[in-house]
mmCIF file of C-alpha atoms in Angstrom:
data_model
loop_
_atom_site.group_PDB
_atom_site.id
_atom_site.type_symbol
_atom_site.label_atom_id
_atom_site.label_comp_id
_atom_site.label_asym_id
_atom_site.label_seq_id
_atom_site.Cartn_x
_atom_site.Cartn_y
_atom_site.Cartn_z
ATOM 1 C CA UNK B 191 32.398 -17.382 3.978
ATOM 2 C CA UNK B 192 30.919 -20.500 1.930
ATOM 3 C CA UNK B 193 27.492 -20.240 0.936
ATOM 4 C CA UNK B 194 24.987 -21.824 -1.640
ATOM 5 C CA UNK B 195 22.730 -20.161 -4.006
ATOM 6 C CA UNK B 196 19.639 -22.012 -5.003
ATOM 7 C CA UNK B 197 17.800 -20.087 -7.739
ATOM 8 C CA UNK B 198 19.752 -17.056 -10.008
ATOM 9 C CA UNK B 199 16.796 -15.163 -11.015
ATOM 10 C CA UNK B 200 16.808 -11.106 -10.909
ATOM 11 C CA UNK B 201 17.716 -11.086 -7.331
ATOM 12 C CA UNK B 202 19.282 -14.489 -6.656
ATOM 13 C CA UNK B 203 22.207 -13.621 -8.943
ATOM 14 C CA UNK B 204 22.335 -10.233 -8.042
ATOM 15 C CA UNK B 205 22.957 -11.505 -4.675
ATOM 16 C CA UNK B 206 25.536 -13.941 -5.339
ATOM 17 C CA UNK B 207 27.444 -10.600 -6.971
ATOM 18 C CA UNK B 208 27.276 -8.491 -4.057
ATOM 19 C CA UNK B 209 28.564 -11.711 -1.937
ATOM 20 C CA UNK B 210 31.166 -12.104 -3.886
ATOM 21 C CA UNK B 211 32.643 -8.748 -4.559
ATOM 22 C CA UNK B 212 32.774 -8.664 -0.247
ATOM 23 C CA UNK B 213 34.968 -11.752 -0.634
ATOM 24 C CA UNK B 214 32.532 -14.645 -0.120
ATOM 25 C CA UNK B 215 32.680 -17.793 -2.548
ATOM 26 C CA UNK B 216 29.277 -18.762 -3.991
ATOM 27 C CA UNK B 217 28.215 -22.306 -4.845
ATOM 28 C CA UNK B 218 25.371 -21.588 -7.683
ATOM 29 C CA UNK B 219 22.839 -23.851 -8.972
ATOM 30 C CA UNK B 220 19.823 -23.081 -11.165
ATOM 31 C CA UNK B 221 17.487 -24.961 -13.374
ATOM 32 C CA UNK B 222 18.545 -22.606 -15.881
ATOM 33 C CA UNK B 223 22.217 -23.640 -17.290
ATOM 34 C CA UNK B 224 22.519 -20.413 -18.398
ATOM 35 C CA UNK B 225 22.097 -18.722 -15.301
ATOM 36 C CA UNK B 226 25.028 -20.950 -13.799
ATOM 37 C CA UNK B 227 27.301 -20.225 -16.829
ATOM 38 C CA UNK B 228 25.998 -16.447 -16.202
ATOM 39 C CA UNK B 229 27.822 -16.772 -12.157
ATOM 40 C CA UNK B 230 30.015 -18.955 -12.861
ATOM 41 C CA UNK B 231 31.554 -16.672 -15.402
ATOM 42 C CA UNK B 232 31.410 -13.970 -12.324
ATOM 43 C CA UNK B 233 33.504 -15.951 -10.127
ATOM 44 C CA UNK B 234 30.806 -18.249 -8.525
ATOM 45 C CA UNK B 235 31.681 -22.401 -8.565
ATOM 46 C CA UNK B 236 28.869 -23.919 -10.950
ATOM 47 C CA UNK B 237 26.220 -26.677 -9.531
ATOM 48 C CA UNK B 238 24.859 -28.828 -11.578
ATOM 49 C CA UNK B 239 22.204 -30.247 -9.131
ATOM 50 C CA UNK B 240 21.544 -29.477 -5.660
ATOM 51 C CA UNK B 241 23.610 -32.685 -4.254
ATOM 52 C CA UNK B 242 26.219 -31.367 -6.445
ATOM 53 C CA UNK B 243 26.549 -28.031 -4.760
ATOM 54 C CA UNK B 244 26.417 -29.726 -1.026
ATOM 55 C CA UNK B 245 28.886 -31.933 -1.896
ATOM 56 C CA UNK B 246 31.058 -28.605 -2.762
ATOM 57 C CA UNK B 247 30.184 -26.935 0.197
ATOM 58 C CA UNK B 248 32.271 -27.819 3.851
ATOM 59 C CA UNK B 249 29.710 -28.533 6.389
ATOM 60 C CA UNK B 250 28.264 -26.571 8.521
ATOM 61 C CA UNK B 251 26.540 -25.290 5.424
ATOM 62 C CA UNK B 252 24.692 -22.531 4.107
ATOM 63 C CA UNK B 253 22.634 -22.569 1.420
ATOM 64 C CA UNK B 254 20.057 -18.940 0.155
ATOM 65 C CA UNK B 255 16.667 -20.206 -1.775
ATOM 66 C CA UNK B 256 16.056 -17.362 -3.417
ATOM 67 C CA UNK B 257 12.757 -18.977 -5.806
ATOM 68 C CA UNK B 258 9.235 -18.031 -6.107
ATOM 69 C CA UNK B 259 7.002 -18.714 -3.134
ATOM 70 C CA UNK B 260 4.841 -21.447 -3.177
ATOM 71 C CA UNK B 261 5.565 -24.791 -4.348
ATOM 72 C CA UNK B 262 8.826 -24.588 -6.153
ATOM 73 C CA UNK B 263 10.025 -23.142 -2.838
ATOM 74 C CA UNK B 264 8.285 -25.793 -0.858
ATOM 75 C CA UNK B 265 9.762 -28.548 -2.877
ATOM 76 C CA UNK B 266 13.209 -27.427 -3.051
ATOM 77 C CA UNK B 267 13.353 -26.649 1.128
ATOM 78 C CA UNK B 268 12.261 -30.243 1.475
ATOM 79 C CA UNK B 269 15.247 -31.587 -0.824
ATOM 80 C CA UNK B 270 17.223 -29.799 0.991
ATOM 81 C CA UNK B 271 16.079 -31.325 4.349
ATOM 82 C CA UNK B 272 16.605 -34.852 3.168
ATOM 83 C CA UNK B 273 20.294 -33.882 1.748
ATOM 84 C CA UNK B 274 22.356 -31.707 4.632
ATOM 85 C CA UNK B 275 22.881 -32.854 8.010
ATOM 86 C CA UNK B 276 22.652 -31.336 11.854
ATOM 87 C CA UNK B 277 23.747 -27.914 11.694
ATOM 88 C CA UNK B 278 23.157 -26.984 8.052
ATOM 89 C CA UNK B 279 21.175 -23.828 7.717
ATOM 90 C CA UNK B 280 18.374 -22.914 4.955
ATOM 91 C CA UNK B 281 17.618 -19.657 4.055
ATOM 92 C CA UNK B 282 14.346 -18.697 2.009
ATOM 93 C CA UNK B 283 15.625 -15.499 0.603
ATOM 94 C CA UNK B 284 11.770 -15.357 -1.595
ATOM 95 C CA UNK B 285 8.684 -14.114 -0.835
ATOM 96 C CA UNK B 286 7.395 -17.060 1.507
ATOM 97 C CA UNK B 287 4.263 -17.028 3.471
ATOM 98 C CA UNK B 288 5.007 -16.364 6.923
ATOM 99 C CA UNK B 289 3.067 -19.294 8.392
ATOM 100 C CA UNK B 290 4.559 -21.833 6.099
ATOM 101 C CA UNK B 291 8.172 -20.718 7.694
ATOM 102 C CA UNK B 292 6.776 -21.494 11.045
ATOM 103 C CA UNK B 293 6.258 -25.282 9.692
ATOM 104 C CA UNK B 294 9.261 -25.465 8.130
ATOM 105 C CA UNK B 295 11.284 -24.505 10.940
ATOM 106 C CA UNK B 296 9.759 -27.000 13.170
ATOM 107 C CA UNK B 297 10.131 -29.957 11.022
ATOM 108 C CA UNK B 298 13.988 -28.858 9.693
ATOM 109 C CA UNK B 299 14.813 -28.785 13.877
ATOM 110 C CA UNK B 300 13.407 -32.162 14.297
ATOM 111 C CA UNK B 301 16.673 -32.799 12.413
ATOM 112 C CA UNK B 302 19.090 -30.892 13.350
ATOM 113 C CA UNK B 303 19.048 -28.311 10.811
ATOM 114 C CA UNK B 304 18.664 -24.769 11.135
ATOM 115 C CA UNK B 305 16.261 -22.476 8.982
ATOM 116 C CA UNK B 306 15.808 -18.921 8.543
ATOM 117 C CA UNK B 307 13.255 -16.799 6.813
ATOM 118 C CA UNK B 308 14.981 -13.983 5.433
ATOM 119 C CA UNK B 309 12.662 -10.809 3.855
ATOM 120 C CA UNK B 310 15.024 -8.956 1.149
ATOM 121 C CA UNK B 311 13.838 -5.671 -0.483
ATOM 122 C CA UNK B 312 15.809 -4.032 -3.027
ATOM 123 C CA UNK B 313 14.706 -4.974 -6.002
ATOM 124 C CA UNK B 314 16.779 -5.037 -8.919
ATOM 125 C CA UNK B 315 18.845 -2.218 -7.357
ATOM 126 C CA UNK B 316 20.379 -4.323 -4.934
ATOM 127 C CA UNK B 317 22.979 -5.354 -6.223
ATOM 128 C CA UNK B 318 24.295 -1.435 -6.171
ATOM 129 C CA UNK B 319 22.326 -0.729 -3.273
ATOM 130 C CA UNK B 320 22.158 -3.086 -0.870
ATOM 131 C CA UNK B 321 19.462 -4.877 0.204
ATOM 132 C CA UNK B 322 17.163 -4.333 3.701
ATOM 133 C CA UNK B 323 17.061 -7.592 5.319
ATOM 134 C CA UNK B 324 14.164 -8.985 7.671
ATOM 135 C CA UNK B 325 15.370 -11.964 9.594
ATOM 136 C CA UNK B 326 13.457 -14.581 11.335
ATOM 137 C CA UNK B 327 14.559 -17.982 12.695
ATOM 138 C CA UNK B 328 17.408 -19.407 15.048
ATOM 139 C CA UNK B 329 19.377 -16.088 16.929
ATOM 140 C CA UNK B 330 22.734 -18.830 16.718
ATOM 141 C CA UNK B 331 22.086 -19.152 12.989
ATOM 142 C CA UNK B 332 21.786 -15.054 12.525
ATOM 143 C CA UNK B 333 24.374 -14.466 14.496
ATOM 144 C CA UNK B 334 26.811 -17.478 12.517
ATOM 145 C CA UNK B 335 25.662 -16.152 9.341
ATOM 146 C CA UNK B 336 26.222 -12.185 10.148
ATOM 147 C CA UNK B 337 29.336 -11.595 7.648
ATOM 148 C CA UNK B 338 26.847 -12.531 4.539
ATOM 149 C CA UNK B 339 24.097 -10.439 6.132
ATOM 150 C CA UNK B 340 26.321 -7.584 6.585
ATOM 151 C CA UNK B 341 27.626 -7.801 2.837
ATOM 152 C CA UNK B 342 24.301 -7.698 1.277
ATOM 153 C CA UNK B 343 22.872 -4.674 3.482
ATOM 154 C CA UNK B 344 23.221 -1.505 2.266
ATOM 155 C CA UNK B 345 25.135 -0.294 4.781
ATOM 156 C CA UNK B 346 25.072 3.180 6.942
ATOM 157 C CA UNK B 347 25.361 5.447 3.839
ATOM 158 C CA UNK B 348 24.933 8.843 3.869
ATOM 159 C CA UNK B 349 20.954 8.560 5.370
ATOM 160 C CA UNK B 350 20.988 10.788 8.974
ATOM 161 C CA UNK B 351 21.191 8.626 11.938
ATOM 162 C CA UNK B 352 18.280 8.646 14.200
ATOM 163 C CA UNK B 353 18.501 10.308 17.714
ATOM 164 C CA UNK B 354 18.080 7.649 20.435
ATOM 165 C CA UNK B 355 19.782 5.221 18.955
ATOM 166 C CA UNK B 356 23.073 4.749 21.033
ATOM 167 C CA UNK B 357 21.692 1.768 23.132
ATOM 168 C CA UNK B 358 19.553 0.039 20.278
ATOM 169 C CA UNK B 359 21.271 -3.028 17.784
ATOM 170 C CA UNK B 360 23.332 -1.136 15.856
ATOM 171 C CA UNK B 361 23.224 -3.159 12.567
ATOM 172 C CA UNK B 362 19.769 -1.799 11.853
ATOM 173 C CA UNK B 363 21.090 1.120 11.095
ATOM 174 C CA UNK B 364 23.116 -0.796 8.358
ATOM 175 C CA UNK B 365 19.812 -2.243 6.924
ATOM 176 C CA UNK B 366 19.340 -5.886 8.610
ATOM 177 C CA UNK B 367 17.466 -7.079 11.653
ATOM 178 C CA UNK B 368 16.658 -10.335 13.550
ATOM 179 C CA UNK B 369 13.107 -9.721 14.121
ATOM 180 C CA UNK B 370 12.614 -12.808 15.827
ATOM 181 C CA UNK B 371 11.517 -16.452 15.650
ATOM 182 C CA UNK B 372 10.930 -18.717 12.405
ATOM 183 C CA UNK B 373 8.060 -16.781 10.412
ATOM 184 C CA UNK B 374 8.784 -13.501 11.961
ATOM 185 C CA UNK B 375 11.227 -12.005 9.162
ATOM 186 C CA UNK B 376 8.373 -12.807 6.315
ATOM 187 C CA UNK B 377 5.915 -11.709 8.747
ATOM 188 C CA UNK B 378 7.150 -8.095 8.742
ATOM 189 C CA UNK B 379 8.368 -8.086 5.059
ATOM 190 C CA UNK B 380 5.039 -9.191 4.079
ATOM 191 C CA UNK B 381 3.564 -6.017 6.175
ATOM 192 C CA UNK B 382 6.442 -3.865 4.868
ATOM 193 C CA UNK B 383 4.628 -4.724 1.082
ATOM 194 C CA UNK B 384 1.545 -3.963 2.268
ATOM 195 C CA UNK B 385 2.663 -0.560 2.977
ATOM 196 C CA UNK B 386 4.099 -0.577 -0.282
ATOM 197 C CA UNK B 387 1.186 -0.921 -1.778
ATOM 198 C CA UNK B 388 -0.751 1.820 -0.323
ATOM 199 C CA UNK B 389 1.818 4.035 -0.898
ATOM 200 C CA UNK B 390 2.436 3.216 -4.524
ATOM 201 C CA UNK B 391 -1.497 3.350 -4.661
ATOM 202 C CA UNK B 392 -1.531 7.210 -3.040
ATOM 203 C CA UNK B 393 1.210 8.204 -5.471
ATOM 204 C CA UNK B 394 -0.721 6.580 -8.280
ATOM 205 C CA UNK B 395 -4.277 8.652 -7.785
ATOM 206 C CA UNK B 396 -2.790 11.559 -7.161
ATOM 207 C CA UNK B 397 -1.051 11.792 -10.408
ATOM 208 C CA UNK B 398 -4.013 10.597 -12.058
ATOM 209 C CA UNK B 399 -5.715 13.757 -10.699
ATOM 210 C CA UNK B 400 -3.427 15.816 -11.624
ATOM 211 C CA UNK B 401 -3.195 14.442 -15.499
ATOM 212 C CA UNK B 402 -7.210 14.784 -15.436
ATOM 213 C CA UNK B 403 -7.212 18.148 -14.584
ATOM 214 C CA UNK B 404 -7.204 19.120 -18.240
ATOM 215 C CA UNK B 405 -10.293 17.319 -18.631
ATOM 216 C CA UNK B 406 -12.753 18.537 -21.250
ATOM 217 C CA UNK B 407 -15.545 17.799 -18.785
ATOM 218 C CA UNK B 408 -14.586 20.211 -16.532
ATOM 219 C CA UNK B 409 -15.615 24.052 -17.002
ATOM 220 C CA UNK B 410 -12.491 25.959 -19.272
ATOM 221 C CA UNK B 411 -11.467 27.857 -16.431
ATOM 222 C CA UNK B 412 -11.071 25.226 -14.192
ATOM 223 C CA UNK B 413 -8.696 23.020 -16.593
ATOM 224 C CA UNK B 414 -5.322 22.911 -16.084
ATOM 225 C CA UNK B 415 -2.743 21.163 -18.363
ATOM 226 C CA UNK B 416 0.135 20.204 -15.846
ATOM 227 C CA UNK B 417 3.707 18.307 -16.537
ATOM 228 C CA UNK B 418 3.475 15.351 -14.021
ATOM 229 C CA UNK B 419 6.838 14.482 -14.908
ATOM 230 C CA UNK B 420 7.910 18.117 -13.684
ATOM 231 C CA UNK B 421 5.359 17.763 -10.934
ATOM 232 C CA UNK B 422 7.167 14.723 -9.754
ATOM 233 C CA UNK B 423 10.845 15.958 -10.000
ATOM 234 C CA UNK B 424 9.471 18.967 -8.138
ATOM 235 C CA UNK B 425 8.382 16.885 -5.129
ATOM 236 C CA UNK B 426 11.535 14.765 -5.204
ATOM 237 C CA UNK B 427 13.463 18.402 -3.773
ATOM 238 C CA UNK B 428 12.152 19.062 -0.390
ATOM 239 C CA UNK B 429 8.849 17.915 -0.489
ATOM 240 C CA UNK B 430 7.362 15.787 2.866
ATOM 241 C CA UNK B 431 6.239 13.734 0.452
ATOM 242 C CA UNK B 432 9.304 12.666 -1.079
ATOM 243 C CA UNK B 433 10.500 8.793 -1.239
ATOM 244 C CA UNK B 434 12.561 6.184 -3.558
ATOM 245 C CA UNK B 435 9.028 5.209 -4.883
ATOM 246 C CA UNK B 436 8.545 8.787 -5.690
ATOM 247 C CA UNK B 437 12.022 9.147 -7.519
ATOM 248 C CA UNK B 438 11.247 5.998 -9.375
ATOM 249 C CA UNK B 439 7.809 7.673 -10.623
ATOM 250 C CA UNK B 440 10.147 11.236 -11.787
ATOM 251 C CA UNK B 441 12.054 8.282 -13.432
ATOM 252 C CA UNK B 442 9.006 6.482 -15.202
ATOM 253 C CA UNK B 443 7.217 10.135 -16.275
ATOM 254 C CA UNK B 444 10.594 11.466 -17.571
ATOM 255 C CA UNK B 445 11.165 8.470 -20.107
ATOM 256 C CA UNK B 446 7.769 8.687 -21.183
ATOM 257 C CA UNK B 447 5.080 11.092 -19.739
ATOM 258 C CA UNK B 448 2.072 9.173 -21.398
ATOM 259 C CA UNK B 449 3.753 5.687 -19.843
ATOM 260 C CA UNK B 450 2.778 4.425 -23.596
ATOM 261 C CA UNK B 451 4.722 1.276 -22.647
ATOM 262 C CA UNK B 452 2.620 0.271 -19.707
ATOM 263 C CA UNK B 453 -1.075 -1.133 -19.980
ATOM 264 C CA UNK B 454 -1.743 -0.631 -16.604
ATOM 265 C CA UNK B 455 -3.303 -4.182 -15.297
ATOM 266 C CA UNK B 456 -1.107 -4.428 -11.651
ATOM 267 C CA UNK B 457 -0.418 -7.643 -10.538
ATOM 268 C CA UNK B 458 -0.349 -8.625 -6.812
ATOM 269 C CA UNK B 459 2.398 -11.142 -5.734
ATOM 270 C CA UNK B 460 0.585 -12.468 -2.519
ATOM 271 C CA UNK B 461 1.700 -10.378 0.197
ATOM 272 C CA UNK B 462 -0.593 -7.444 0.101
ATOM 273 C CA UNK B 463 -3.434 -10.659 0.256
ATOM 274 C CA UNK B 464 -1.699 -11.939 3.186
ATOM 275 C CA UNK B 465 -1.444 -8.577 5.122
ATOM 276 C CA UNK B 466 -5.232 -7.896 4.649
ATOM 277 C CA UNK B 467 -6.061 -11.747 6.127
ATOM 278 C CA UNK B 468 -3.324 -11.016 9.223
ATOM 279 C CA UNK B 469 -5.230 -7.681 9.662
ATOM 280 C CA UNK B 470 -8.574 -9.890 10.051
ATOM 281 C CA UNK B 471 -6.676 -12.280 12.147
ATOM 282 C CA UNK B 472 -5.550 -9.268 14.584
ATOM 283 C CA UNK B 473 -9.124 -6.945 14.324
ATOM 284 C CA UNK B 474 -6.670 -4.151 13.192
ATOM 285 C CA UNK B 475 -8.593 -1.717 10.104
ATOM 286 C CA UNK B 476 -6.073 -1.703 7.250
ATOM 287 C CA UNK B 477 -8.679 0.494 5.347
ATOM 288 C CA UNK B 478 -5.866 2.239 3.260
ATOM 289 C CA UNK B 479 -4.098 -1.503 2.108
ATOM 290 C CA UNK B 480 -7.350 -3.463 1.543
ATOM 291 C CA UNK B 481 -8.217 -0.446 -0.624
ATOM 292 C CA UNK B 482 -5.026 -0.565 -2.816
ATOM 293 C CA UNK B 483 -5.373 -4.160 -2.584
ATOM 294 C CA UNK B 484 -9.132 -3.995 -4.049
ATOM 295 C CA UNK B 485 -7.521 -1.493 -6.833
ATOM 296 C CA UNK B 486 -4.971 -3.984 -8.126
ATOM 297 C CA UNK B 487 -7.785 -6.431 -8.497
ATOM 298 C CA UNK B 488 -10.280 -3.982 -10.455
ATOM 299 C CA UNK B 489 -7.255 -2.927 -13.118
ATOM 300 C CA UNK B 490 -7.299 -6.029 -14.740
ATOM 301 C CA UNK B 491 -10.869 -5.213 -16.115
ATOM 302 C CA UNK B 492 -10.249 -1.373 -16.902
ATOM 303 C CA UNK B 493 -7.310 0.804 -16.403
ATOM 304 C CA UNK B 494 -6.325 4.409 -15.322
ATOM 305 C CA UNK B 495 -3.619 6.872 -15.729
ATOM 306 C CA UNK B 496 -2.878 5.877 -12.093
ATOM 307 C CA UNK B 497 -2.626 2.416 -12.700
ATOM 308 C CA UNK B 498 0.042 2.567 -15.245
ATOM 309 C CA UNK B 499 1.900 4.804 -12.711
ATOM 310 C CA UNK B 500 1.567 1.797 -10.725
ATOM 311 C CA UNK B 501 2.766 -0.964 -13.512
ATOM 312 C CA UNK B 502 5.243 1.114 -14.289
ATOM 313 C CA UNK B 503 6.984 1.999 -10.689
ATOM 314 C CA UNK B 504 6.588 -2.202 -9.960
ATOM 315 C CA UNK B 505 8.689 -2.459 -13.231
ATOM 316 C CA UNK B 506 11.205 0.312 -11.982
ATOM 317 C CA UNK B 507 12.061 -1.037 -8.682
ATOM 318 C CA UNK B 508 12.077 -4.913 -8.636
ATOM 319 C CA UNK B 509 11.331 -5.411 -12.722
ATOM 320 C CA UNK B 510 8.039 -6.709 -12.750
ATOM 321 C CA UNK B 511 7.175 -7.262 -16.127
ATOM 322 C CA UNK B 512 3.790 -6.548 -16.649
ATOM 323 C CA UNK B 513 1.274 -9.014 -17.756
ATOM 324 C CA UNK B 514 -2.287 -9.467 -18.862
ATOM 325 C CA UNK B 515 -4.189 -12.732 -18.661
ATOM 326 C CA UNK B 516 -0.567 -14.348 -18.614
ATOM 327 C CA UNK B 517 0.877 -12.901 -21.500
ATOM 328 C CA UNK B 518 3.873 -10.225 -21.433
ATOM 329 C CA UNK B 519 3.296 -6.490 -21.923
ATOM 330 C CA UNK B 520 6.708 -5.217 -21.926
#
């Protein structure tokens, strides 16, 4: 298939490589030259404007957003609206809030053209591993665009299928879902980092109690000097508690066991935010991600052990770069 890639940042070009080692063609634009020259150079056909990459596309169109959330986003889905015709289709690839898809799908039907909200985790690894897709928007659109869904997903892979399955939608078992209506695919990707959060946050205190154990204000008998990057290779081998976020911490603590590199002031993107104001919204406790929510907020006036942990497994899976009061730490 044809499709257009609006913004070749750490995922958006990563995705426009998996696309087109499946076979796809890629249409690239970025505000970046560079990052067009980068594609380009990988196969994709160069944009040097957004009219300039509809006009190379065949209609019915597709064109992946994959920017920042928030007003860059907002801008470039409403170009887009005034430029492609009745049975186009947008995708926001990004980070979107889920409620702002809900408005943008109304207003891009009142003209014929088609929008999806499409939640993509994977990180900087996707391009390798395939990326878990959370769809929301038109089921015609989904099912139109399923050959560029199914190339970016990681696939079945070697993970043991679940029993029960046999009369469920098979290609969530190949990592991609329509979850519903406009809004719904952000909706649960939002929630999904939510979850990331408190996990990354449980991982993060308990490796900053076991680094403290060797405290001086503990009694002598009592202290214990352990290897948390052994600790966390341990865990990685049969442990209940093992996960990718817990092989990217082995990773992290084997490079450096201090984390020297990492300051440890953790940024929050938006969705954790968002999760905690839907939990309000719904009466549901989310006393475990308002928590690690709160704890983002208080490193960036002191920091822990635990919260480079955190800076540092951010910068492992998706390459968050870690910042403090704007300015790069790494």
């Amino acid at each position: 298939m044809d499709i257009g890639i609006v913004g070749l940042g750490r995922m958006g070009g990563n995705i426009g490589l998996r696309l087109m080692r499946a076979g796809h063609r890629c249409v690239a634009f970025d505000r970046s030259a560079e990052a067009v020259r980068h594609l380009a150079g990988a196969g994709a056909t160069p944009a040097e404007s957004l009219t300039a990459l509809i006009h190379q596309l065949a209609p019915p169109r597709a064109i992946w957003v994959m920017l920042p959330a928030g007003r860059v986003t907002e801008e470039t889905v409403a170009k887009l609206g005034g430029l492609l015709g009745r049975g186009d289709i947008v995708i926001d690839g990004g980070n979107s809030f889920w409620k702002d898809d809900v408005r943008r799908g109304r207003e891009l039907a009142a003209r014929g053209i088609l929008y999806l909200d499409v939640g993509t985790s994977g990180g900087v690894w996707g391009l390798e591993r395939g990326y878990c897709l959370m769809i929301g928007g038109d089921k015609a659109a989904v099912e139109r665009l399923d050959p560029i869904f199914a190339a970016l997903a990681p696939g079945l892979g070697d993970i043991p299928r679940t029993p029960g399955r046999a009369e469920r939608d098979p290609r969530v078992e190949r990592g991609y879902l329509h979850c519903g209506p406009a809004g719904s695919g952000h909706f649960v990707k939002m929630v999904h980092n939510g979850i990331e959060y408190g996990l990354m946050q449980a991982y993060a205190e308990g490796f900053d109690i076991l680094r403290n154990r060797a405290s001086e204000a503990l009694p002598e008998e009592e202290r214990f000097t352990l290897d948390t990057a052994d600790i966390a290779e341990l865990w990685r081998r049969g442990s209940v508690v093992s996960s990718w976020l817990l092989d990217l911490s082995a990773a992290a603590l084997a490079e450096d066991a201090d984390l020297s590199n990492f300051h440890g002031e953790v940024q929050d993107s938006g969705e954790g935010r968002w999760t905690v104001q839907a939990a309000i919204e719904e009466a549901v406790p989310a006393l475990v991600l308002s928590a690690s929510l709160y704890a983002r907020f208080r490193s960036r006036s002191s920091n822990t052990f635990g919260e480079k942990l955190l800076s540092a497994m951010r910068f492992q899976f998706g390459g968050h770069v870690e910042t403090t009061h704007g300015e790069s730490k790494r």
